[in-house]
Amino acid sequence: MNVPEYIGKDLLRDAGLRVPPGSVVRNDADLAVLGERLLVPCVIKAQIAAGKRGKSGGVLFASDAKEARAAAQTLLGSTINEHLVECVLIEAAVPIAHEYYAAVMNDTSTGLPLVLFSSDGGMEIEDVPHDRIARTTVDIRAGFSRDAARALASAGGVPSSALGTFADVLVALYSVYDANDAELLEINPLVRSENGDLYALDCKLVLDDSARRRHEELFEMAATSLGPQGTELERRARRLGLLYMELDGNVGILANGAGLTMTTMDVVAHYGGRAANFMEIGGEAYTKATPALEIVLANPRVRSLLVNFCGAFAQTDVMARGAVDAIKALGPLIPVAFSIHGTGEEAAIAIVRDELGIEPYDSMDDAVRFAIAAAASSPPIAGAAS
Ligand code: GDP
Ligand code: MN
């Protein structure tokens, strides 16, 4: 889950980092309320779930209140990097003496947090030469010590007189990453202002989706704070932690995992049908099958349902249990086709056959063809589950 910049900055501020004072604005009324309290000169930043805003016109500068209001009005409602801007952050501008880069991320090669620091901040980190980025792996049992942070800053080119200040920032950064179960926390740029203070001018925070239960409030805020993005059903899915996209076809799809879901959509397209949705339920197929199916069926275009399960490590009988319970609970009034293959398939097929009276297809192609034909001939359902 991506956390908007302004929420990430609040967390940094709470951890003792310096962040320029700012306000969030969503419309003209907010701007009017802000009125003369607007701090100038200021920076007006589009709050979108995408980076590289500086290069795409998503970060504007203003020297007086009138300019600031005009900049906010320009950004609000515009599209930056294919994202609709529904919210901007207006922050006091910091006179920059130097830009640094600091980040903590999950390092997949070691399975441990990696702290990165560079004196070449401001640009995309991919564009910084590898040997210009200092890095250190953290033992999560020991935590990230102030000494380790000093060593990292030193390796990143910070002079010894300033090491203490940088170490404090890096330790605080790690604490925010750790406390929120982040996958990534990146400050680019971290700047030294003309009067020598360090400020976090940007904040990219990505939370680990499997830690949702530990941070319900933060996830909820992150999901809703940028305004109503997506369709009503997409928002409902997001609140439940399901990745769902509403499409304009009529074959509803429930499959396990993003890869299989996309394959299923491709096969539907191959046989001339159109998918009504993408829905990723992955390893949680069992626990979330009912709300997932409810959302799939709430799309009024859905005329048939295609359930495609494929198990390797995941067990299809566990998935089938979830899907069958969901179908029994919701009772979709549309034709349903099953294709079930892999680990646990015999038990899975028996559950579907015995409890729903539906015979799963031996081949995915046949299930897909049935679902397409059924969608084409079945009438719209009045009062589909919603
Ligand atoms: P990004 O392009 O999406 O990563 O957006 P950033 O928040 O990093 O902003 C882009 C650039 O705008 C930064 O690298 C800074 O150079 C500049 N910038 C952002 N905030 C300020 C500020 O308060 N003062 C000044 N002078 N520049 C800023
Ligand atoms: Mn940035």
GROMACS .gro file of C-alpha atoms and ligand atoms in nm:
model
  415
    1MET     CA    1   0.000   0.000   0.000
    2ASN     CA    2   0.135   0.338  -0.103
    3VAL     CA    3   0.100   0.608   0.160
    4PRO     CA    4   0.052   0.964   0.033
    5GLU     CA    5   0.346   1.200   0.088
    6TYR     CA    6   0.166   1.421   0.338
    7ILE     CA    7   0.069   1.128   0.562
    8GLY     CA    8   0.421   0.987   0.544
    9LYS     CA    9   0.555   1.329   0.642
   10ASP     CA   10   0.329   1.339   0.947
   11LEU     CA   11   0.487   1.010   1.059
   12LEU     CA   12   0.835   1.151   1.000
   13ARG     CA   13   0.746   1.463   1.197
   14ASP     CA   14   0.617   1.253   1.486
   15ALA     CA   15   0.951   1.068   1.486
   16GLY     CA   16   1.135   1.398   1.530
   17LEU     CA   17   1.242   1.469   1.173
   18ARG     CA   18   1.220   1.821   1.036
   19VAL     CA   19   0.948   1.858   0.775
   20PRO     CA   20   0.846   2.199   0.636
   21PRO     CA   21   0.513   2.322   0.777
   22GLY     CA   22   0.233   2.263   0.530
   23SER     CA   23  -0.138   2.222   0.465
   24VAL     CA   24  -0.344   1.984   0.258
   25VAL     CA   25  -0.589   2.139   0.014
   26ARG     CA   26  -0.860   1.962  -0.183
   27ASN     CA   27  -1.073   2.246  -0.321
   28ASP     CA   28  -1.133   2.621  -0.335
   29ALA     CA   29  -1.303   2.618   0.005
   30ASP     CA   30  -0.988   2.473   0.164
   31LEU     CA   31  -0.783   2.743  -0.010
   32ALA     CA   32  -1.015   3.014   0.122
   33VAL     CA   33  -0.988   2.876   0.476
   34LEU     CA   34  -0.611   2.873   0.446
   35GLY     CA   35  -0.633   3.236   0.329
   36GLU     CA   36  -0.361   3.457   0.464
   37ARG     CA   37  -0.211   3.183   0.678
   38LEU     CA   38  -0.046   3.055   0.363
   39LEU     CA   39   0.329   3.052   0.424
   40VAL     CA   40   0.521   3.203   0.133
   41PRO     CA   41   0.731   3.138  -0.060
   42CYS     CA   42   0.590   2.790  -0.091
   43VAL     CA   43   0.591   2.468  -0.288
   44ILE     CA   44   0.263   2.321  -0.417
   45LYS     CA   45   0.279   1.946  -0.463
   46ALA     CA   46   0.031   1.710  -0.628
   47GLN     CA   47  -0.051   1.424  -0.390
   48ILE     CA   48  -0.066   1.125  -0.621
   49ALA     CA   49   0.046   0.766  -0.596
   50ALA     CA   50   0.331   0.824  -0.841
   51GLY     CA   51   0.682   0.966  -0.836
   52LYS     CA   52   0.877   1.193  -1.072
   53ARG     CA   53   0.631   1.472  -1.011
   54GLY     CA   54   0.907   1.732  -1.025
   55LYS     CA   55   0.973   1.644  -1.390
   56SER     CA   56   0.605   1.617  -1.484
   57GLY     CA   57   0.475   1.949  -1.357
   58GLY     CA   58   0.342   1.808  -1.032
   59VAL     CA   59   0.559   2.031  -0.811
   60LEU     CA   60   0.508   2.406  -0.849
   61PHE     CA   61   0.668   2.702  -0.673
   62ALA     CA   62   0.498   3.024  -0.564
   63SER     CA   63   0.637   3.342  -0.413
   64ASP     CA   64   0.310   3.493  -0.290
   65ALA     CA   65  -0.038   3.381  -0.183
   66LYS     CA   66  -0.200   3.469  -0.514
   67GLU     CA   67   0.050   3.260  -0.709
   68ALA     CA   68   0.009   2.976  -0.461
   69ARG     CA   69  -0.370   2.970  -0.500
   70ALA     CA   70  -0.336   2.976  -0.879
   71ALA     CA   71  -0.085   2.689  -0.868
   72ALA     CA   72  -0.311   2.481  -0.644
   73GLN     CA   73  -0.605   2.546  -0.877
   74THR     CA   74  -0.394   2.444  -1.176
   75LEU     CA   75  -0.297   2.115  -1.014
   76LEU     CA   76  -0.635   2.022  -0.864
   77GLY     CA   77  -0.838   1.831  -1.119
   78SER     CA   78  -0.545   1.795  -1.358
   79THR     CA   79  -0.381   1.467  -1.451
   80ILE     CA   80  -0.014   1.413  -1.365
   81ASN     CA   81   0.158   1.091  -1.470
   82GLU     CA   82  -0.186   0.948  -1.549
   83HIS     CA   83  -0.315   1.021  -1.197
   84LEU     CA   84  -0.602   1.256  -1.127
   85VAL     CA   85  -0.493   1.516  -0.871
   86GLU     CA   86  -0.758   1.545  -0.599
   87CYS     CA   87  -0.535   1.675  -0.325
   88VAL     CA   88  -0.230   1.903  -0.303
   89LEU     CA   89   0.018   1.974  -0.029
   90ILE     CA   90   0.121   2.339   0.014
   91GLU     CA   91   0.446   2.362   0.204
   92ALA     CA   92   0.678   2.641   0.307
   93ALA     CA   93   0.968   2.640   0.061
   94VAL     CA   94   1.306   2.553   0.203
   95PRO     CA   95   1.614   2.725   0.056
   96ILE     CA   96   1.827   2.427  -0.043
   97ALA     CA   97   2.203   2.417   0.018
   98HIS     CA   98   2.243   2.047  -0.065
   99GLU     CA   99   2.023   1.748  -0.157
  100TYR     CA  100   2.082   1.401  -0.009
  101TYR     CA  101   1.911   1.065  -0.050
  102ALA     CA  102   1.811   0.840   0.241
  103ALA     CA  103   1.602   0.524   0.240
  104VAL     CA  104   1.525   0.202   0.419
  105MET     CA  105   1.394  -0.089   0.216
  106ASN     CA  106   1.334  -0.460   0.234
  107ASP     CA  107   1.627  -0.621   0.062
  108THR     CA  108   1.498  -0.934  -0.106
  109SER     CA  109   1.847  -1.080  -0.151
  110THR     CA  110   1.918  -1.091   0.225
  111GLY     CA  111   1.564  -1.079   0.360
  112LEU     CA  112   1.678  -0.792   0.582
  113PRO     CA  113   1.630  -0.417   0.589
  114LEU     CA  114   1.883  -0.221   0.389
  115VAL     CA  115   1.956   0.142   0.475
  116LEU     CA  116   2.080   0.357   0.188
  117PHE     CA  117   2.238   0.699   0.197
  118SER     CA  118   2.387   0.919  -0.071
  119SER     CA  119   2.512   1.275  -0.101
  120ASP     CA  120   2.374   1.274  -0.456
  121GLY     CA  121   2.008   1.329  -0.376
  122GLY     CA  122   1.734   1.502  -0.570
  123MET     CA  123   1.761   1.292  -0.882
  124GLU     CA  124   1.615   0.946  -0.933
  125ILE     CA  125   1.820   0.697  -0.734
  126GLU     CA  126   1.845   0.473  -1.044
  127ASP     CA  127   2.048   0.752  -1.203
  128VAL     CA  128   2.300   0.772  -0.918
  129PRO     CA  129   2.620   0.570  -0.981
  130HIS     CA  130   2.624   0.256  -0.767
  131ASP     CA  131   2.947   0.352  -0.590
  132ARG     CA  132   2.796   0.686  -0.485
  133ILE     CA  133   2.535   0.513  -0.267
  134ALA     CA  134   2.643   0.394   0.078
  135ARG     CA  135   2.446   0.100   0.214
  136THR     CA  136   2.423  -0.109   0.524
  137THR     CA  137   2.220  -0.415   0.615
  138VAL     CA  138   2.040  -0.417   0.948
  139ASP     CA  139   2.014  -0.713   1.182
  140ILE     CA  140   1.652  -0.674   1.290
  141ARG     CA  141   1.717  -0.828   1.632
  142ALA     CA  142   1.987  -0.573   1.712
  143GLY     CA  143   1.814  -0.283   1.536
  144PHE     CA  144   1.987   0.008   1.365
  145SER     CA  145   2.235   0.167   1.604
  146ARG     CA  146   2.350   0.526   1.609
  147ASP     CA  147   2.705   0.403   1.544
  148ALA     CA  148   2.593   0.214   1.235
  149ALA     CA  149   2.409   0.526   1.120
  150ARG     CA  150   2.721   0.742   1.171
  151ALA     CA  151   2.929   0.494   0.973
  152LEU     CA  152   2.675   0.497   0.691
  153ALA     CA  153   2.661   0.876   0.675
  154SER     CA  154   3.040   0.887   0.679
  155ALA     CA  155   3.061   0.633   0.394
  156GLY     CA  156   2.813   0.856   0.209
  157GLY     CA  157   3.047   1.153   0.228
  158VAL     CA  158   2.919   1.346   0.531
  159PRO     CA  159   3.200   1.535   0.710
  160SER     CA  160   3.272   1.422   1.065
  161SER     CA  161   3.140   1.743   1.223
  162ALA     CA  162   2.790   1.669   1.084
  163LEU     CA  163   2.778   1.293   1.144
  164GLY     CA  164   2.574   1.321   1.465
  165THR     CA  165   2.297   1.519   1.296
  166PHE     CA  166   2.275   1.277   1.002
  167ALA     CA  167   2.288   0.975   1.232
  168ASP     CA  168   1.985   1.109   1.424
  169VAL     CA  169   1.791   1.145   1.099
  170LEU     CA  170   1.882   0.796   0.976
  171VAL     CA  171   1.795   0.633   1.309
  172ALA     CA  172   1.459   0.813   1.314
  173LEU     CA  173   1.399   0.709   0.955
  174TYR     CA  174   1.463   0.346   1.045
  175SER     CA  175   1.228   0.373   1.344
  176VAL     CA  176   0.943   0.492   1.118
  177TYR     CA  177   1.013   0.211   0.870
  178ASP     CA  178   1.022  -0.044   1.153
  179ALA     CA  179   0.722   0.079   1.352
  180ASN     CA  180   0.497   0.082   1.045
  181ASP     CA  181   0.608  -0.247   0.889
  182ALA     CA  182   0.715  -0.064   0.575
  183GLU     CA  183   0.858  -0.222   0.263
  184LEU     CA  184   1.012   0.107   0.162
  185LEU     CA  185   1.063   0.445   0.323
  186GLU     CA  186   1.249   0.687   0.103
  187ILE     CA  187   1.336   1.052   0.150
  188ASN     CA  188   1.450   1.207  -0.175
  189PRO     CA  189   1.553   1.473  -0.132
  190LEU     CA  190   1.664   1.503   0.226
  191VAL     CA  191   1.806   1.854   0.219
  192ARG     CA  192   2.044   2.070   0.414
  193SER     CA  193   1.888   2.414   0.418
  194GLU     CA  194   2.088   2.733   0.387
  195ASN     CA  195   2.083   2.769   0.765
  196GLY     CA  196   2.220   2.418   0.813
  197ASP     CA  197   1.910   2.223   0.921
  198LEU     CA  198   1.814   1.891   0.764
  199TYR     CA  199   1.463   1.870   0.615
  200ALA     CA  200   1.270   1.582   0.462
  201LEU     CA  201   1.124   1.744   0.147
  202ASP     CA  202   0.972   1.430   0.003
  203CYS     CA  203   0.852   1.104   0.151
  204LYS     CA  204   0.774   0.780  -0.024
  205LEU     CA  205   0.630   0.520   0.209
  206VAL     CA  206   0.511   0.175   0.100
  207LEU     CA  207   0.356  -0.048   0.363
  208ASP     CA  208   0.367  -0.426   0.365
  209ASP     CA  209   0.013  -0.537   0.276
  210SER     CA  210   0.038  -0.843   0.497
  211ALA     CA  211   0.080  -0.610   0.798
  212ARG     CA  212  -0.260  -0.448   0.735
  213ARG     CA  213  -0.413  -0.589   1.054
  214ARG     CA  214  -0.143  -0.423   1.260
  215HIS     CA  215  -0.206  -0.080   1.109
  216GLU     CA  216  -0.575  -0.069   1.023
  217GLU     CA  217  -0.605   0.306   1.073
  218LEU     CA  218  -0.303   0.396   0.861
  219PHE     CA  219  -0.412   0.164   0.578
  220GLU     CA  220  -0.761   0.310   0.587
  221MET     CA  221  -0.624   0.663   0.575
  222ALA     CA  222  -0.384   0.578   0.293
  223ALA     CA  223  -0.664   0.417   0.092
  224THR     CA  224  -0.910   0.703   0.124
  225SER     CA  225  -0.702   1.019   0.166
  226LEU     CA  226  -0.637   1.101  -0.198
  227GLY     CA  227  -1.005   1.133  -0.273
  228PRO     CA  228  -1.244   0.887  -0.425
  229GLN     CA  229  -1.015   0.714  -0.674
  230GLY     CA  230  -1.157   0.438  -0.887
  231THR     CA  231  -1.512   0.310  -0.906
  232GLU     CA  232  -1.735   0.249  -0.605
  233LEU     CA  233  -1.665  -0.125  -0.627
  234GLU     CA  234  -1.290  -0.068  -0.662
  235ARG     CA  235  -1.293   0.147  -0.349
  236ARG     CA  236  -1.492  -0.114  -0.159
  237ALA     CA  237  -1.238  -0.379  -0.263
  238ARG     CA  238  -0.946  -0.160  -0.160
  239ARG     CA  239  -1.096  -0.110   0.186
  240LEU     CA  240  -1.106  -0.490   0.220
  241GLY     CA  241  -0.748  -0.529   0.104
  242LEU     CA  242  -0.848  -0.683  -0.229
  243LEU     CA  243  -0.696  -0.571  -0.555
  244TYR     CA  244  -0.991  -0.540  -0.792
  245MET     CA  245  -1.041  -0.367  -1.123
  246GLU     CA  246  -1.377  -0.325  -1.284
  247LEU     CA  247  -1.369  -0.388  -1.658
  248ASP     CA  248  -1.639  -0.354  -1.920
  249GLY     CA  249  -1.687  -0.721  -2.017
  250ASN     CA  250  -1.956  -0.961  -1.890
  251VAL     CA  251  -1.761  -1.266  -1.765
  252GLY     CA  252  -1.694  -1.235  -1.393
  253ILE     CA  253  -1.364  -1.394  -1.292
  254LEU     CA  254  -1.251  -1.540  -0.964
  255ALA     CA  255  -0.904  -1.696  -0.980
  256ASN     CA  256  -0.622  -1.744  -0.735
  257GLY     CA  257  -0.326  -1.514  -0.780
  258ALA     CA  258  -0.258  -1.224  -1.013
  259GLY     CA  259  -0.076  -1.435  -1.273
  260LEU     CA  260  -0.353  -1.689  -1.313
  261THR     CA  261  -0.615  -1.414  -1.315
  262MET     CA  262  -0.441  -1.241  -1.604
  263THR     CA  263  -0.399  -1.569  -1.787
  264THR     CA  264  -0.771  -1.636  -1.739
  265MET     CA  265  -0.854  -1.293  -1.878
  266ASP     CA  266  -0.630  -1.364  -2.178
  267VAL     CA  267  -0.801  -1.696  -2.245
  268VAL     CA  268  -1.142  -1.530  -2.220
  269ALA     CA  269  -1.025  -1.271  -2.475
  270HIS     CA  270  -0.876  -1.548  -2.693
  271TYR     CA  271  -1.219  -1.712  -2.726
  272GLY     CA  272  -1.387  -1.383  -2.808
  273GLY     CA  273  -1.526  -1.302  -2.463
  274ARG     CA  274  -1.463  -1.006  -2.235
  275ALA     CA  275  -1.369  -1.015  -1.869
  276ALA     CA  276  -1.582  -0.810  -1.629
  277ASN     CA  277  -1.309  -0.775  -1.372
  278PHE     CA  278  -0.963  -0.841  -1.242
  279MET     CA  279  -0.968  -0.969  -0.884
  280GLU     CA  280  -0.661  -1.076  -0.695
  281ILE     CA  281  -0.742  -1.289  -0.393
  282GLY     CA  282  -0.418  -1.488  -0.386
  283GLY     CA  283  -0.332  -1.683  -0.076
  284GLU     CA  284  -0.629  -1.540   0.107
  285ALA     CA  285  -0.877  -1.698  -0.134
  286TYR     CA  286  -1.027  -1.891   0.149
  287THR     CA  287  -1.078  -1.613   0.404
  288LYS     CA  288  -1.184  -1.344   0.160
  289ALA     CA  289  -1.378  -1.542  -0.100
  290THR     CA  290  -1.718  -1.419   0.014
  291PRO     CA  291  -1.646  -1.043   0.006
  292ALA     CA  292  -1.444  -1.094  -0.315
  293LEU     CA  293  -1.727  -1.277  -0.486
  294GLU     CA  294  -1.977  -1.025  -0.358
  295ILE     CA  295  -1.781  -0.747  -0.531
  296VAL     CA  296  -1.739  -0.946  -0.854
  297LEU     CA  297  -2.116  -1.008  -0.867
  298ALA     CA  298  -2.209  -0.654  -0.772
  299ASN     CA  299  -2.083  -0.537  -1.111
  300PRO     CA  300  -2.411  -0.515  -1.304
  301ARG     CA  301  -2.245  -0.619  -1.630
  302VAL     CA  302  -2.157  -0.965  -1.499
  303ARG     CA  303  -2.365  -1.239  -1.676
  304SER     CA  304  -2.163  -1.548  -1.589
  305LEU     CA  305  -1.898  -1.646  -1.340
  306LEU     CA  306  -1.575  -1.826  -1.419
  307VAL     CA  307  -1.390  -1.975  -1.122
  308ASN     CA  308  -1.037  -2.082  -1.211
  309PHE     CA  309  -0.814  -2.232  -0.943
  310CYS     CA  310  -0.470  -2.371  -0.994
  311GLY     CA  311  -0.273  -2.504  -0.699
  312ALA     CA  312   0.098  -2.563  -0.655
  313PHE     CA  313   0.185  -2.467  -0.298
  314ALA     CA  314  -0.166  -2.336  -0.246
  315GLN     CA  315  -0.436  -2.599  -0.207
  316THR     CA  316  -0.731  -2.589  -0.444
  317ASP     CA  317  -0.956  -2.772  -0.197
  318VAL     CA  318  -0.907  -2.488   0.051
  319MET     CA  319  -0.990  -2.238  -0.223
  320ALA     CA  320  -1.290  -2.442  -0.333
  321ARG     CA  321  -1.418  -2.449   0.025
  322GLY     CA  322  -1.405  -2.068   0.032
  323ALA     CA  323  -1.563  -2.024  -0.311
  324VAL     CA  324  -1.839  -2.278  -0.248
  325ASP     CA  325  -1.927  -2.119   0.086
  326ALA     CA  326  -1.934  -1.780  -0.086
  327ILE     CA  327  -2.159  -1.903  -0.367
  328LYS     CA  328  -2.392  -2.068  -0.116
  329ALA     CA  329  -2.404  -1.750   0.091
  330LEU     CA  330  -2.461  -1.519  -0.206
  331GLY     CA  331  -2.646  -1.753  -0.438
  332PRO     CA  332  -2.546  -1.599  -0.772
  333LEU     CA  333  -2.835  -1.624  -1.014
  334ILE     CA  334  -2.600  -1.668  -1.309
  335PRO     CA  335  -2.426  -1.965  -1.469
  336VAL     CA  336  -2.101  -2.066  -1.299
  337ALA     CA  337  -1.814  -2.260  -1.459
  338PHE     CA  338  -1.529  -2.412  -1.261
  339SER     CA  339  -1.183  -2.515  -1.370
  340ILE     CA  340  -0.972  -2.665  -1.091
  341HIS     CA  341  -0.624  -2.806  -1.134
  342GLY     CA  342  -0.326  -2.896  -0.917
  343THR     CA  343  -0.279  -2.965  -0.549
  344GLY     CA  344  -0.596  -3.092  -0.383
  345GLU     CA  345  -0.800  -3.099  -0.704
  346GLU     CA  346  -0.984  -3.423  -0.633
  347ALA     CA  347  -1.114  -3.298  -0.300
  348ALA     CA  348  -1.188  -2.958  -0.454
  349ILE     CA  349  -1.389  -3.107  -0.741
  350ALA     CA  350  -1.583  -3.323  -0.495
  351ILE     CA  351  -1.677  -3.017  -0.285
  352VAL     CA  352  -1.807  -2.829  -0.590
  353ARG     CA  353  -1.992  -3.133  -0.729
  354ASP     CA  354  -2.148  -3.240  -0.398
  355GLU     CA  355  -2.241  -2.904  -0.258
  356LEU     CA  356  -2.331  -2.701  -0.566
  357GLY     CA  357  -2.427  -2.977  -0.807
  358ILE     CA  358  -2.188  -2.829  -1.063
  359GLU     CA  359  -1.940  -3.046  -1.252
  360PRO     CA  360  -1.606  -2.865  -1.293
  361TYR     CA  361  -1.460  -2.875  -1.645
  362ASP     CA  362  -1.159  -3.093  -1.715
  363SER     CA  363  -1.001  -2.820  -1.922
  364MET     CA  364  -0.976  -2.450  -1.859
  365ASP     CA  365  -1.059  -2.381  -2.223
  366ASP     CA  366  -1.393  -2.559  -2.192
  367ALA     CA  367  -1.478  -2.368  -1.874
  368VAL     CA  368  -1.392  -2.041  -2.045
  369ARG     CA  369  -1.598  -2.124  -2.355
  370PHE     CA  370  -1.896  -2.215  -2.139
  371ALA     CA  371  -1.870  -1.893  -1.940
  372ILE     CA  372  -1.853  -1.680  -2.255
  373ALA     CA  373  -2.150  -1.853  -2.417
  374ALA     CA  374  -2.352  -1.838  -2.097
  375ALA     CA  375  -2.277  -1.467  -2.055
  376ALA     CA  376  -2.394  -1.400  -2.410
  377SER     CA  377  -2.726  -1.578  -2.358
  378SER     CA  378  -2.812  -1.509  -1.995
  379PRO     CA  379  -3.045  -1.221  -1.915
  380PRO     CA  380  -2.943  -0.933  -1.695
  381ILE     CA  381  -3.001  -1.016  -1.331
  382ALA     CA  382  -3.225  -0.778  -1.148
  383GLY     CA  383  -3.086  -0.688  -0.808
  384ALA     CA  384  -2.751  -0.861  -0.845
  385ALA     CA  385  -2.580  -0.892  -0.508
  386SER     CA  386  -2.460  -0.555  -0.397
  387GDP     P1  387   0.917   1.392  -0.695
  387GDP     O1  388   0.972   1.447  -0.822
  387GDP     O2  389   0.782   1.328  -0.716
  387GDP     O3  390   1.012   1.298  -0.627
  387GDP     O4  391   0.888   1.516  -0.599
  387GDP     P2  392   0.980   1.585  -0.486
  387GDP     O5  393   0.899   1.605  -0.366
  387GDP     O6  394   1.107   1.509  -0.466
  387GDP     O7  395   1.011   1.726  -0.548
  387GDP     C1  396   1.088   1.740  -0.666
  387GDP     C2  397   1.196   1.843  -0.648
  387GDP     O8  398   1.139   1.969  -0.613
  387GDP     C3  399   1.292   1.811  -0.534
  387GDP     O9  400   1.396   1.725  -0.572
  387GDP     C4  401   1.344   1.949  -0.497
  387GDP    O10  402   1.457   1.982  -0.578
  387GDP     C5  403   1.229   2.041  -0.531
  387GDP     N1  404   1.163   2.083  -0.406
  387GDP     C6  405   1.066   2.019  -0.338
  387GDP     N2  406   1.033   2.087  -0.226
  387GDP     C7  407   1.112   2.196  -0.224
  387GDP     C8  408   1.130   2.308  -0.134
  387GDP    O11  409   1.067   2.321  -0.029
  387GDP     N3  410   1.221   2.402  -0.168
  387GDP     C9  411   1.293   2.393  -0.282
  387GDP     N4  412   1.381   2.491  -0.311
  387GDP     N5  413   1.282   2.292  -0.368
  387GDP    C10  414   1.194   2.195  -0.339
  388MN      MN  415   1.128   1.296  -0.462
   0.00000   0.00000   0.00000
